[in-house]
Amino acid sequence: MSTSVDLCAPLAVLGADVQVPLVSGEKVGYAALDYAASAPALQRVWDEVAAYAPYYGSVHRGAGYLSQLSTDLFEQSRRTVADFLELREGDQVVFTRATTDSLNLLAGALPAGTRVFAFETEHHASLLPWAQAGLPVSYLRAPRSPEQAVAALAEALAQFPEGPRLLCVTGASNVTGELWPVAELTRVAHRYGARVVLDAAQLAPHHRVSVRELDVDWVAFSGHKLYAPFGAGVLAGRSDWLDAAAPYLAGGGASRTVAREADGSVAVEWHQGPARHEAGSPNVIGAYAVAAACRALTEAGFEALEARERYLIDRLTAGLAEIPQVKVLSLFGAEAARVGVLSFVVEGWNSSHFSAALSAEYGIGVRDGLFCAHPLVRTLLGGEEAGPSECGAPEPSLPGERSLNAIRVSFGAGTPEEHIDRFLGAVRELVSDGARWNYRNEGGRCVADTRR
Ligand code: PLP
């Protein structure tokens, strides 16, 4: 079926033509519907990286031509990211490995005793670094509407009116895809004198993120979810606490001067600015790839990308609503605005079994588990007992066991409509006819049994 509305074409991504084997021995085009974990590289990002690669050189103090070129491109990449995020004067962009790294960096840079507020619905990357850094944390219960979230934050902040405080909040849930009221939460946080870090890991690939407009103090995201899988991520925002903090890693690049003292000790003067937290040789290609993705998405236009994604989301949710055995997981209700991320369970099916059948029999790649957001998924599944403790690992499963985990389908700028339609057709068929093959556990993973 083709679209009846005027939409932009999907952006070209790597892997669009990859054929994968089915358990039957046939081959089909792979339908990559696990963008929320890692999105395929944009062709444009790949091409720009390939064009730069021969000119790659050591950055910063290299005297040669390629070193200078690479240093310029590295610093230009920082400016591109700053423009992409619409940073304020004086804000800085630190290149990290990914969102997890960015939030751990920030956790270590907060003034001593900073109280952190986080909803228990957060991804573990947003939930765990704070207590790990020895900071007091107020975990807020799962709200059932954006308004409840705002009210819960105000109430929590009122109980702790003094001292440095930080709210860490996701822009879009990695489980439900639902959008969080970031601007409203930030207004409340600022009214109480608290700062805000936005976890934009799932938001930035789908929506324009303007630090100026949202007024958040920091934002973190991952290159590999933004079509730039070259190992770089970003922490961007206010400089004051970052400049006052001990460097994230101690080493070259972060240190301006190191001198031996008369007493035999070593005195270090650390850099201010991004270099302070980027010790070691930086990931120039990764940073360049993130900047290339920022350029590509900006040029494609978020308005057009969002319109297309909205169409696919509506098509997906309408299709799933017609299958009574499918229960879509939601905190804020069916009408909540979301990005192209949706989790569900299927009555009578173990989620690992269902996902395995989608892959083995239809060539569709989704994800099953608790998606590194265990408290949230357990709440959404009705508070059922503990699922797996390892990130993304399914519990041992047999067909027909009840759901202790969920299935997540996620997509983005490179997804053709055909993938959504194929996915819906496969879900309908599996629900009505069952899997055609037998499945068994192999090392904790549900796999098709080819010994049929
Ligand atoms: N925050 C959210 C909302 C996520 O979805 C993820 C990853 O799935 C992360 C943080 C962690 O990102 P990364 O694994 O790239 O560090």
Short mmCIF file of C-alpha atoms and ligand atoms in Angstrom, two decimals:
data_model
loop_
_atom_site.label_atom_id
_atom_site.label_comp_id
_atom_site.label_asym_id
_atom_site.label_seq_id
_atom_site.Cartn_x
_atom_site.Cartn_y
_atom_site.Cartn_z
CA MET A 1 0.00 0.00 0.00
CA SER A 2 1.42 3.42 -0.78
CA THR A 3 1.00 6.66 1.14
CA SER A 4 -1.80 8.98 0.18
CA VAL A 5 -0.15 11.97 1.86
CA ASP A 6 2.77 13.94 0.55
CA LEU A 7 5.74 12.78 2.60
CA CYS A 8 9.49 13.02 2.17
CA ALA A 9 11.32 9.84 1.18
CA PRO A 10 13.17 7.90 3.87
CA LEU A 11 16.75 9.09 4.26
CA ALA A 12 19.29 6.75 2.68
CA VAL A 13 20.87 4.48 5.28
CA LEU A 14 23.44 1.71 5.10
CA GLY A 15 22.06 -1.81 5.13
CA ALA A 16 18.84 -0.94 3.31
CA ASP A 17 19.50 -3.67 0.75
CA VAL A 18 20.89 -6.31 3.08
CA GLN A 19 19.29 -9.73 2.65
CA VAL A 20 19.09 -12.04 5.66
CA PRO A 21 18.36 -15.75 5.79
CA LEU A 22 15.06 -17.02 7.18
CA VAL A 23 14.85 -20.30 9.04
CA SER A 24 13.20 -21.75 5.92
CA GLY A 25 16.40 -21.10 3.94
CA GLU A 26 14.85 -18.29 1.88
CA LYS A 27 16.33 -14.79 1.99
CA VAL A 28 14.50 -11.52 2.53
CA GLY A 29 15.42 -7.86 2.87
CA TYR A 30 16.17 -7.12 6.52
CA ALA A 31 13.60 -4.91 8.25
CA ALA A 32 15.64 -3.06 10.88
CA LEU A 33 13.12 -2.07 13.55
CA ASP A 34 15.47 -1.66 16.48
CA TYR A 35 16.52 1.95 15.87
CA ALA A 36 16.08 2.84 19.54
CA ALA A 37 19.01 0.59 20.41
CA SER A 38 21.26 1.62 17.51
CA ALA A 39 20.17 3.23 14.26
CA PRO A 40 21.81 2.36 10.94
CA ALA A 41 24.37 4.85 9.67
CA LEU A 42 23.06 7.49 7.33
CA GLN A 43 24.61 7.01 3.90
CA ARG A 44 25.51 10.68 4.03
CA VAL A 45 27.40 10.21 7.32
CA TRP A 46 29.24 7.22 5.92
CA ASP A 47 30.17 9.13 2.75
CA GLU A 48 31.43 12.15 4.68
CA VAL A 49 33.48 9.96 7.00
CA ALA A 50 34.91 8.06 4.01
CA ALA A 51 35.80 11.34 2.29
CA TYR A 52 37.60 12.58 5.40
CA ALA A 53 39.28 9.28 6.35
CA PRO A 54 42.35 9.66 4.08
CA TYR A 55 42.99 13.04 5.69
CA TYR A 56 42.70 11.67 9.22
CA GLY A 57 45.56 12.70 11.45
CA SER A 58 46.46 13.12 15.11
CA VAL A 59 44.65 16.09 16.62
CA HIS A 60 45.75 19.00 18.78
CA ARG A 61 49.51 19.24 19.01
CA GLY A 62 50.43 17.57 15.71
CA ALA A 63 52.55 19.88 13.54
CA GLY A 64 51.79 18.24 10.20
CA TYR A 65 49.21 19.36 7.67
CA LEU A 66 46.82 16.48 8.31
CA SER A 67 47.05 17.01 12.06
CA GLN A 68 46.07 20.61 11.62
CA LEU A 69 43.26 19.71 9.25
CA SER A 70 41.96 17.07 11.66
CA THR A 71 42.19 19.46 14.59
CA ASP A 72 40.18 22.03 12.64
CA LEU A 73 37.55 19.47 11.71
CA PHE A 74 37.34 18.21 15.29
CA GLU A 75 36.76 21.73 16.61
CA GLN A 76 34.38 22.54 13.76
CA SER A 77 32.41 19.42 14.68
CA ARG A 78 31.98 20.87 18.15
CA ARG A 79 30.55 24.05 16.66
CA THR A 80 28.22 22.07 14.39
CA VAL A 81 26.84 20.21 17.41
CA ALA A 82 26.48 23.51 19.30
CA ASP A 83 24.44 24.94 16.41
CA PHE A 84 22.39 21.74 16.12
CA LEU A 85 21.46 21.97 19.81
CA GLU A 86 21.05 25.76 19.70
CA LEU A 87 23.33 26.22 22.67
CA ARG A 88 23.64 29.49 24.60
CA GLU A 89 26.66 31.75 24.67
CA GLY A 90 29.22 30.22 27.03
CA ASP A 91 27.85 26.67 26.80
CA GLN A 92 30.26 23.92 25.83
CA VAL A 93 30.19 20.66 23.91
CA VAL A 94 32.15 17.76 25.37
CA PHE A 95 32.61 14.73 23.14
CA THR A 96 32.05 11.51 25.06
CA ARG A 97 31.49 7.88 24.13
CA ALA A 98 27.67 7.98 24.36
CA THR A 99 24.81 9.07 26.63
CA THR A 100 25.83 6.72 29.46
CA ASP A 101 29.31 8.22 29.43
CA SER A 102 27.93 11.77 29.27
CA LEU A 103 25.68 11.29 32.30
CA ASN A 104 28.42 9.59 34.31
CA LEU A 105 30.71 12.49 33.46
CA LEU A 106 28.10 14.95 34.69
CA ALA A 107 27.45 12.91 37.84
CA GLY A 108 31.13 13.21 38.71
CA ALA A 109 31.14 16.95 37.98
CA LEU A 110 28.21 17.98 40.18
CA PRO A 111 29.05 19.99 43.29
CA ALA A 112 29.43 17.79 46.36
CA GLY A 113 26.10 16.88 47.89
CA THR A 114 23.98 17.81 44.86
CA ARG A 115 20.57 16.16 45.28
CA VAL A 116 19.41 14.52 42.08
CA PHE A 117 15.77 13.99 41.15
CA ALA A 118 14.95 11.24 38.68
CA PHE A 119 11.73 9.47 37.80
CA GLU A 120 11.99 5.73 38.33
CA THR A 121 10.87 5.39 34.70
CA GLU A 122 14.25 6.49 33.40
CA HIS A 123 16.66 4.39 31.38
CA HIS A 124 19.34 2.99 33.68
CA ALA A 125 21.85 5.44 32.17
CA SER A 126 19.79 8.28 33.66
CA LEU A 127 18.82 6.44 36.82
CA LEU A 128 22.04 4.93 38.10
CA PRO A 129 25.07 7.27 37.75
CA TRP A 130 24.00 9.64 40.55
CA ALA A 131 23.95 7.26 43.51
CA GLN A 132 27.04 5.60 42.06
CA ALA A 133 28.79 8.97 42.34
CA GLY A 134 27.78 9.14 46.01
CA LEU A 135 25.05 11.75 45.53
CA PRO A 136 21.69 11.76 47.34
CA VAL A 137 18.89 10.85 44.94
CA SER A 138 15.12 11.33 45.12
CA TYR A 139 13.49 8.71 42.91
CA LEU A 140 10.05 9.85 41.80
CA ARG A 141 7.27 7.32 41.21
CA ALA A 142 6.04 6.67 37.68
CA PRO A 143 3.59 9.44 36.78
CA ARG A 144 0.50 8.57 34.74
CA SER A 145 0.35 11.84 32.83
CA PRO A 146 2.73 14.67 31.94
CA GLU A 147 0.80 16.90 34.36
CA GLN A 148 1.35 14.40 37.17
CA ALA A 149 5.06 14.39 36.38
CA VAL A 150 5.24 18.17 36.71
CA ALA A 151 3.26 18.14 39.96
CA ALA A 152 5.39 15.33 41.42
CA LEU A 153 8.58 17.23 40.66
CA ALA A 154 7.28 20.42 42.27
CA GLU A 155 6.31 18.48 45.38
CA ALA A 156 9.69 16.75 45.59
CA LEU A 157 11.63 19.97 45.07
CA ALA A 158 9.59 21.74 47.73
CA GLN A 159 10.87 19.18 50.24
CA PHE A 160 14.50 19.98 49.40
CA PRO A 161 14.59 23.73 48.79
CA GLU A 162 18.28 24.27 49.57
CA GLY A 163 21.61 23.52 47.95
CA PRO A 164 22.60 22.35 44.50
CA ARG A 165 19.93 20.15 42.89
CA LEU A 166 19.57 18.51 39.51
CA LEU A 167 16.67 16.95 37.64
CA CYS A 168 17.61 14.29 35.11
CA VAL A 169 14.79 13.64 32.68
CA THR A 170 14.37 11.84 29.41
CA GLY A 171 12.98 13.64 26.38
CA ALA A 172 11.38 10.52 24.92
CA SER A 173 11.05 7.19 26.66
CA ASN A 174 13.11 4.35 25.24
CA VAL A 175 10.26 2.00 26.20
CA THR A 176 7.02 3.73 25.30
CA GLY A 177 8.42 6.39 22.97
CA GLU A 178 6.26 8.88 24.85
CA LEU A 179 7.41 12.50 25.01
CA TRP A 180 8.07 13.98 28.43
CA PRO A 181 7.10 17.58 29.28
CA VAL A 182 10.70 18.78 29.34
CA ALA A 183 10.03 22.52 29.05
CA GLU A 184 7.42 22.44 31.84
CA LEU A 185 9.60 20.31 34.11
CA THR A 186 12.48 22.67 33.49
CA ARG A 187 10.36 25.70 34.36
CA VAL A 188 9.43 24.07 37.67
CA ALA A 189 13.01 22.98 38.37
CA HIS A 190 14.36 26.45 37.70
CA ARG A 191 11.63 28.04 39.81
CA TYR A 192 13.01 26.00 42.72
CA GLY A 193 16.61 26.81 41.81
CA ALA A 194 17.41 23.30 40.48
CA ARG A 195 19.21 22.55 37.25
CA VAL A 196 18.16 20.10 34.53
CA VAL A 197 19.96 17.60 32.33
CA LEU A 198 17.99 16.28 29.39
CA ASP A 199 18.61 12.71 28.31
CA ALA A 200 18.00 13.19 24.60
CA ALA A 201 19.22 9.75 23.53
CA GLN A 202 15.79 8.95 22.09
CA LEU A 203 14.64 12.50 21.40
CA ALA A 204 17.47 13.94 19.31
CA PRO A 205 17.15 11.39 16.47
CA HIS A 206 13.46 12.30 16.02
CA HIS A 207 12.92 15.91 17.02
CA ARG A 208 14.76 19.20 16.99
CA VAL A 209 16.31 19.72 20.43
CA SER A 210 16.83 23.39 21.22
CA VAL A 211 18.63 24.04 24.48
CA ARG A 212 17.62 27.70 24.23
CA GLU A 213 13.94 26.88 23.83
CA LEU A 214 13.75 24.07 26.36
CA ASP A 215 16.03 26.06 28.68
CA VAL A 216 17.63 22.86 30.03
CA ASP A 217 21.09 23.22 31.53
CA TRP A 218 22.66 20.19 29.82
CA VAL A 219 21.76 17.73 27.15
CA ALA A 220 23.23 14.29 26.47
CA PHE A 221 22.87 12.06 23.41
CA SER A 222 24.56 9.19 21.58
CA GLY A 223 25.95 9.23 18.04
CA HIS A 224 25.01 5.61 17.38
CA LYS A 225 21.32 6.41 17.90
CA LEU A 226 21.67 9.49 15.70
CA TYR A 227 22.76 7.54 12.59
CA ALA A 228 26.47 8.04 13.39
CA PRO A 229 27.75 4.76 14.85
CA PHE A 230 31.40 5.69 15.24
CA GLY A 231 31.65 5.60 19.02
CA ALA A 232 31.07 9.22 19.96
CA GLY A 233 28.40 10.93 22.06
CA VAL A 234 27.81 14.38 23.47
CA LEU A 235 27.37 16.21 26.75
CA ALA A 236 26.57 19.86 26.08
CA GLY A 237 25.53 22.77 28.22
CA ARG A 238 26.60 25.03 31.03
CA SER A 239 30.33 25.42 31.61
CA ASP A 240 30.49 26.56 35.25
CA TRP A 241 30.10 23.24 37.06
CA LEU A 242 32.07 21.38 34.38
CA ASP A 243 34.98 23.82 34.64
CA ALA A 244 34.95 23.70 38.44
CA ALA A 245 34.96 19.89 38.59
CA ALA A 246 37.86 17.49 38.63
CA PRO A 247 38.57 16.18 35.12
CA TYR A 248 36.52 13.11 34.17
CA LEU A 249 39.72 11.26 33.30
CA ALA A 250 43.20 12.28 34.31
CA GLY A 251 45.73 12.30 31.52
CA GLY A 252 47.12 14.10 28.51
CA GLY A 253 44.84 16.49 26.70
CA ALA A 254 43.07 17.48 29.93
CA SER A 255 46.24 18.82 31.52
CA ARG A 256 47.66 22.21 30.50
CA THR A 257 50.93 21.89 32.39
CA VAL A 258 52.46 19.26 34.65
CA ALA A 259 55.46 20.12 36.77
CA ARG A 260 57.59 18.31 39.29
CA GLU A 261 57.53 20.06 42.65
CA ALA A 262 60.48 20.46 44.99
CA ASP A 263 58.99 17.87 47.35
CA GLY A 264 58.89 15.29 44.52
CA SER A 265 55.14 15.53 43.92
CA VAL A 266 53.58 16.54 40.61
CA ALA A 267 51.55 19.73 40.20
CA VAL A 268 48.94 19.78 37.44
CA GLU A 269 47.15 22.70 35.89
CA TRP A 270 44.04 21.39 34.15
CA HIS A 271 42.40 22.92 31.09
CA GLN A 272 39.13 24.76 31.30
CA GLY A 273 36.51 24.04 28.67
CA PRO A 274 35.77 20.75 26.89
CA ALA A 275 39.40 19.56 26.89
CA ARG A 276 39.22 19.27 30.70
CA HIS A 277 36.91 16.26 30.34
CA GLU A 278 38.33 14.80 27.12
CA ALA A 279 41.65 13.38 28.34
CA GLY A 280 43.35 10.92 26.02
CA SER A 281 43.37 10.96 22.22
CA PRO A 282 39.92 12.06 21.13
CA ASN A 283 37.65 10.09 18.81
CA VAL A 284 37.96 12.47 15.89
CA ILE A 285 36.12 10.29 13.38
CA GLY A 286 33.31 9.72 15.88
CA ALA A 287 32.93 13.45 16.53
CA TYR A 288 33.09 14.20 12.81
CA ALA A 289 30.39 11.57 12.18
CA VAL A 290 28.11 13.08 14.85
CA ALA A 291 28.54 16.48 13.22
CA ALA A 292 27.81 14.98 9.79
CA ALA A 293 24.59 13.49 11.17
CA CYS A 294 23.61 16.85 12.69
CA ARG A 295 24.12 18.49 9.29
CA ALA A 296 22.22 15.79 7.42
CA LEU A 297 19.21 15.89 9.76
CA THR A 298 19.13 19.67 9.77
CA GLU A 299 19.24 19.77 5.98
CA ALA A 300 16.55 17.10 5.64
CA GLY A 301 14.48 19.25 8.01
CA PHE A 302 12.92 18.01 11.23
CA GLU A 303 9.50 19.22 10.12
CA ALA A 304 9.55 16.87 7.14
CA LEU A 305 11.12 14.02 9.11
CA GLU A 306 8.60 14.37 11.91
CA ALA A 307 5.65 14.44 9.48
CA ARG A 308 6.85 11.22 7.90
CA GLU A 309 7.46 9.58 11.25
CA ARG A 310 4.02 10.71 12.49
CA TYR A 311 2.49 8.97 9.49
CA LEU A 312 4.36 5.73 10.24
CA ILE A 313 3.48 5.91 13.95
CA ASP A 314 -0.22 6.36 13.12
CA ARG A 315 -0.07 3.48 10.68
CA LEU A 316 1.62 1.26 13.24
CA THR A 317 -0.64 2.11 16.16
CA ALA A 318 -3.80 1.81 14.03
CA GLY A 319 -2.63 -1.59 12.76
CA LEU A 320 -1.79 -2.89 16.23
CA ALA A 321 -5.10 -1.60 17.63
CA GLU A 322 -6.88 -3.98 15.26
CA ILE A 323 -5.20 -6.99 16.88
CA PRO A 324 -6.97 -7.57 20.21
CA GLN A 325 -4.23 -9.85 21.54
CA VAL A 326 -1.68 -7.02 21.34
CA LYS A 327 -1.35 -4.73 24.36
CA VAL A 328 0.69 -1.59 23.77
CA LEU A 329 2.54 -0.36 26.86
CA SER A 330 1.90 3.24 27.81
CA LEU A 331 2.36 5.50 30.81
CA PHE A 332 0.47 8.50 29.50
CA GLY A 333 -2.34 6.85 27.53
CA ALA A 334 -3.10 6.06 23.90
CA GLU A 335 -3.30 9.71 22.82
CA ALA A 336 0.14 10.66 24.17
CA ALA A 337 2.59 12.14 21.68
CA ARG A 338 5.46 9.76 20.95
CA VAL A 339 8.45 9.15 18.74
CA GLY A 340 8.83 6.01 16.65
CA VAL A 341 9.37 3.72 19.63
CA LEU A 342 6.64 1.40 20.91
CA SER A 343 6.64 -1.59 23.25
CA PHE A 344 3.94 -4.22 23.53
CA VAL A 345 3.11 -7.69 24.73
CA VAL A 346 1.05 -10.35 22.95
CA GLU A 347 -1.48 -12.35 24.90
CA GLY A 348 -0.44 -15.99 25.17
CA TRP A 349 3.05 -15.34 23.86
CA ASN A 350 6.37 -15.06 25.54
CA SER A 351 8.00 -11.90 24.16
CA SER A 352 11.30 -13.64 23.43
CA HIS A 353 9.48 -16.31 21.46
CA PHE A 354 7.51 -13.73 19.50
CA SER A 355 10.59 -11.66 18.67
CA ALA A 356 12.51 -14.77 17.67
CA ALA A 357 9.71 -15.76 15.29
CA LEU A 358 9.63 -12.25 13.76
CA SER A 359 13.32 -12.62 13.00
CA ALA A 360 13.49 -16.27 11.94
CA GLU A 361 10.31 -16.37 9.88
CA TYR A 362 10.01 -12.79 8.58
CA GLY A 363 13.48 -11.21 8.67
CA ILE A 364 12.29 -8.49 11.04
CA GLY A 365 14.68 -7.27 13.75
CA VAL A 366 12.96 -5.97 16.90
CA ARG A 367 14.06 -6.28 20.55
CA ASP A 368 12.66 -8.04 23.57
CA GLY A 369 13.48 -7.61 27.25
CA LEU A 370 13.25 -4.84 29.80
CA PHE A 371 15.24 -2.37 27.69
CA CYS A 372 17.54 -1.19 30.50
CA ALA A 373 14.51 0.42 32.15
CA HIS A 374 13.55 -2.39 34.52
CA PRO A 375 11.40 -0.41 36.98
CA LEU A 376 9.40 1.17 34.15
CA VAL A 377 8.77 -2.01 32.20
CA ARG A 378 7.79 -3.89 35.35
CA THR A 379 5.34 -1.12 36.21
CA LEU A 380 3.89 -1.27 32.71
CA LEU A 381 3.62 -5.05 32.83
CA GLY A 382 1.58 -4.72 35.99
CA GLY A 383 4.31 -4.99 38.58
CA GLU A 384 5.06 -8.58 37.78
CA GLU A 385 8.03 -10.21 39.40
CA ALA A 386 11.61 -9.55 38.41
CA GLY A 387 12.68 -10.22 34.87
CA PRO A 388 16.27 -10.60 33.77
CA SER A 389 18.89 -8.63 35.57
CA GLU A 390 21.15 -8.21 32.59
CA CYS A 391 20.64 -5.38 30.16
CA GLY A 392 18.57 -6.64 27.24
CA ALA A 393 18.85 -10.32 28.08
CA PRO A 394 15.61 -12.25 27.78
CA GLU A 395 14.54 -14.55 30.57
CA PRO A 396 14.73 -18.24 29.68
CA SER A 397 11.61 -18.70 27.66
CA LEU A 398 9.39 -21.33 26.23
CA PRO A 399 6.51 -20.70 23.85
CA GLY A 400 3.32 -19.92 25.73
CA GLU A 401 4.91 -18.74 28.98
CA ARG A 402 3.46 -15.53 30.36
CA SER A 403 5.21 -12.24 29.61
CA LEU A 404 7.84 -11.07 32.03
CA ASN A 405 9.28 -8.83 29.39
CA ALA A 406 8.11 -6.91 26.36
CA ILE A 407 8.73 -6.50 22.65
CA ARG A 408 9.94 -3.16 21.32
CA VAL A 409 9.61 -1.96 17.75
CA SER A 410 11.43 1.26 16.86
CA PHE A 411 12.18 3.12 13.67
CA GLY A 412 13.27 6.44 12.27
CA ALA A 413 14.37 8.52 9.34
CA GLY A 414 15.56 5.58 7.22
CA THR A 415 12.51 3.33 7.69
CA PRO A 416 10.43 2.63 4.60
CA GLU A 417 6.68 2.19 4.98
CA GLU A 418 7.05 -1.37 3.74
CA HIS A 419 8.86 -2.32 6.96
CA ILE A 420 5.93 -1.15 9.08
CA ASP A 421 3.48 -2.98 6.84
CA ARG A 422 5.56 -6.16 6.84
CA PHE A 423 5.82 -5.98 10.61
CA LEU A 424 2.05 -5.56 11.01
CA GLY A 425 1.39 -8.42 8.59
CA ALA A 426 3.79 -10.66 10.52
CA VAL A 427 2.22 -9.80 13.89
CA ARG A 428 -1.26 -10.54 12.51
CA GLU A 429 -0.13 -13.85 11.05
CA LEU A 430 1.76 -15.01 14.16
CA VAL A 431 -1.20 -14.14 16.37
CA SER A 432 -3.75 -15.91 14.17
CA ASP A 433 -1.73 -18.89 12.89
CA GLY A 434 1.08 -19.26 15.42
CA ALA A 435 4.75 -19.77 14.61
CA ARG A 436 5.45 -22.24 11.84
CA TRP A 437 8.62 -23.54 13.48
CA ASN A 438 9.45 -24.85 16.89
CA TYR A 439 11.64 -22.75 19.14
CA ARG A 440 13.97 -23.66 21.96
CA ASN A 441 16.32 -22.01 24.38
CA GLU A 442 19.91 -21.76 23.35
CA GLY A 443 22.19 -20.03 25.82
CA GLY A 444 19.29 -17.98 27.19
CA ARG A 445 18.12 -16.92 23.73
CA CYS A 446 14.97 -18.23 22.03
CA VAL A 447 15.94 -19.64 18.61
CA ALA A 448 14.17 -21.49 15.84
CA ASP A 449 14.75 -25.23 16.00
CA THR A 450 15.98 -26.26 12.59
CA ARG A 451 15.82 -29.92 13.63
CA ARG A 452 12.05 -29.72 13.05
N1 PLP B 1 19.03 7.07 27.66
C1 PLP B 1 18.09 6.52 26.91
C2 PLP B 1 16.72 7.11 26.94
C3 PLP B 1 18.39 5.43 26.10
O1 PLP B 1 17.44 4.88 25.35
C4 PLP B 1 19.70 4.91 26.11
C5 PLP B 1 20.05 3.72 25.31
O2 PLP B 1 19.23 2.96 24.88
C6 PLP B 1 20.65 5.53 26.90
C7 PLP B 1 20.29 6.61 27.66
C8 PLP B 1 22.06 5.03 26.93
O3 PLP B 1 22.62 5.27 25.69
P1 PLP B 1 24.05 4.63 25.32
O4 PLP B 1 23.86 3.16 25.46
O5 PLP B 1 24.26 5.05 23.92
O6 PLP B 1 25.02 5.16 26.28
#
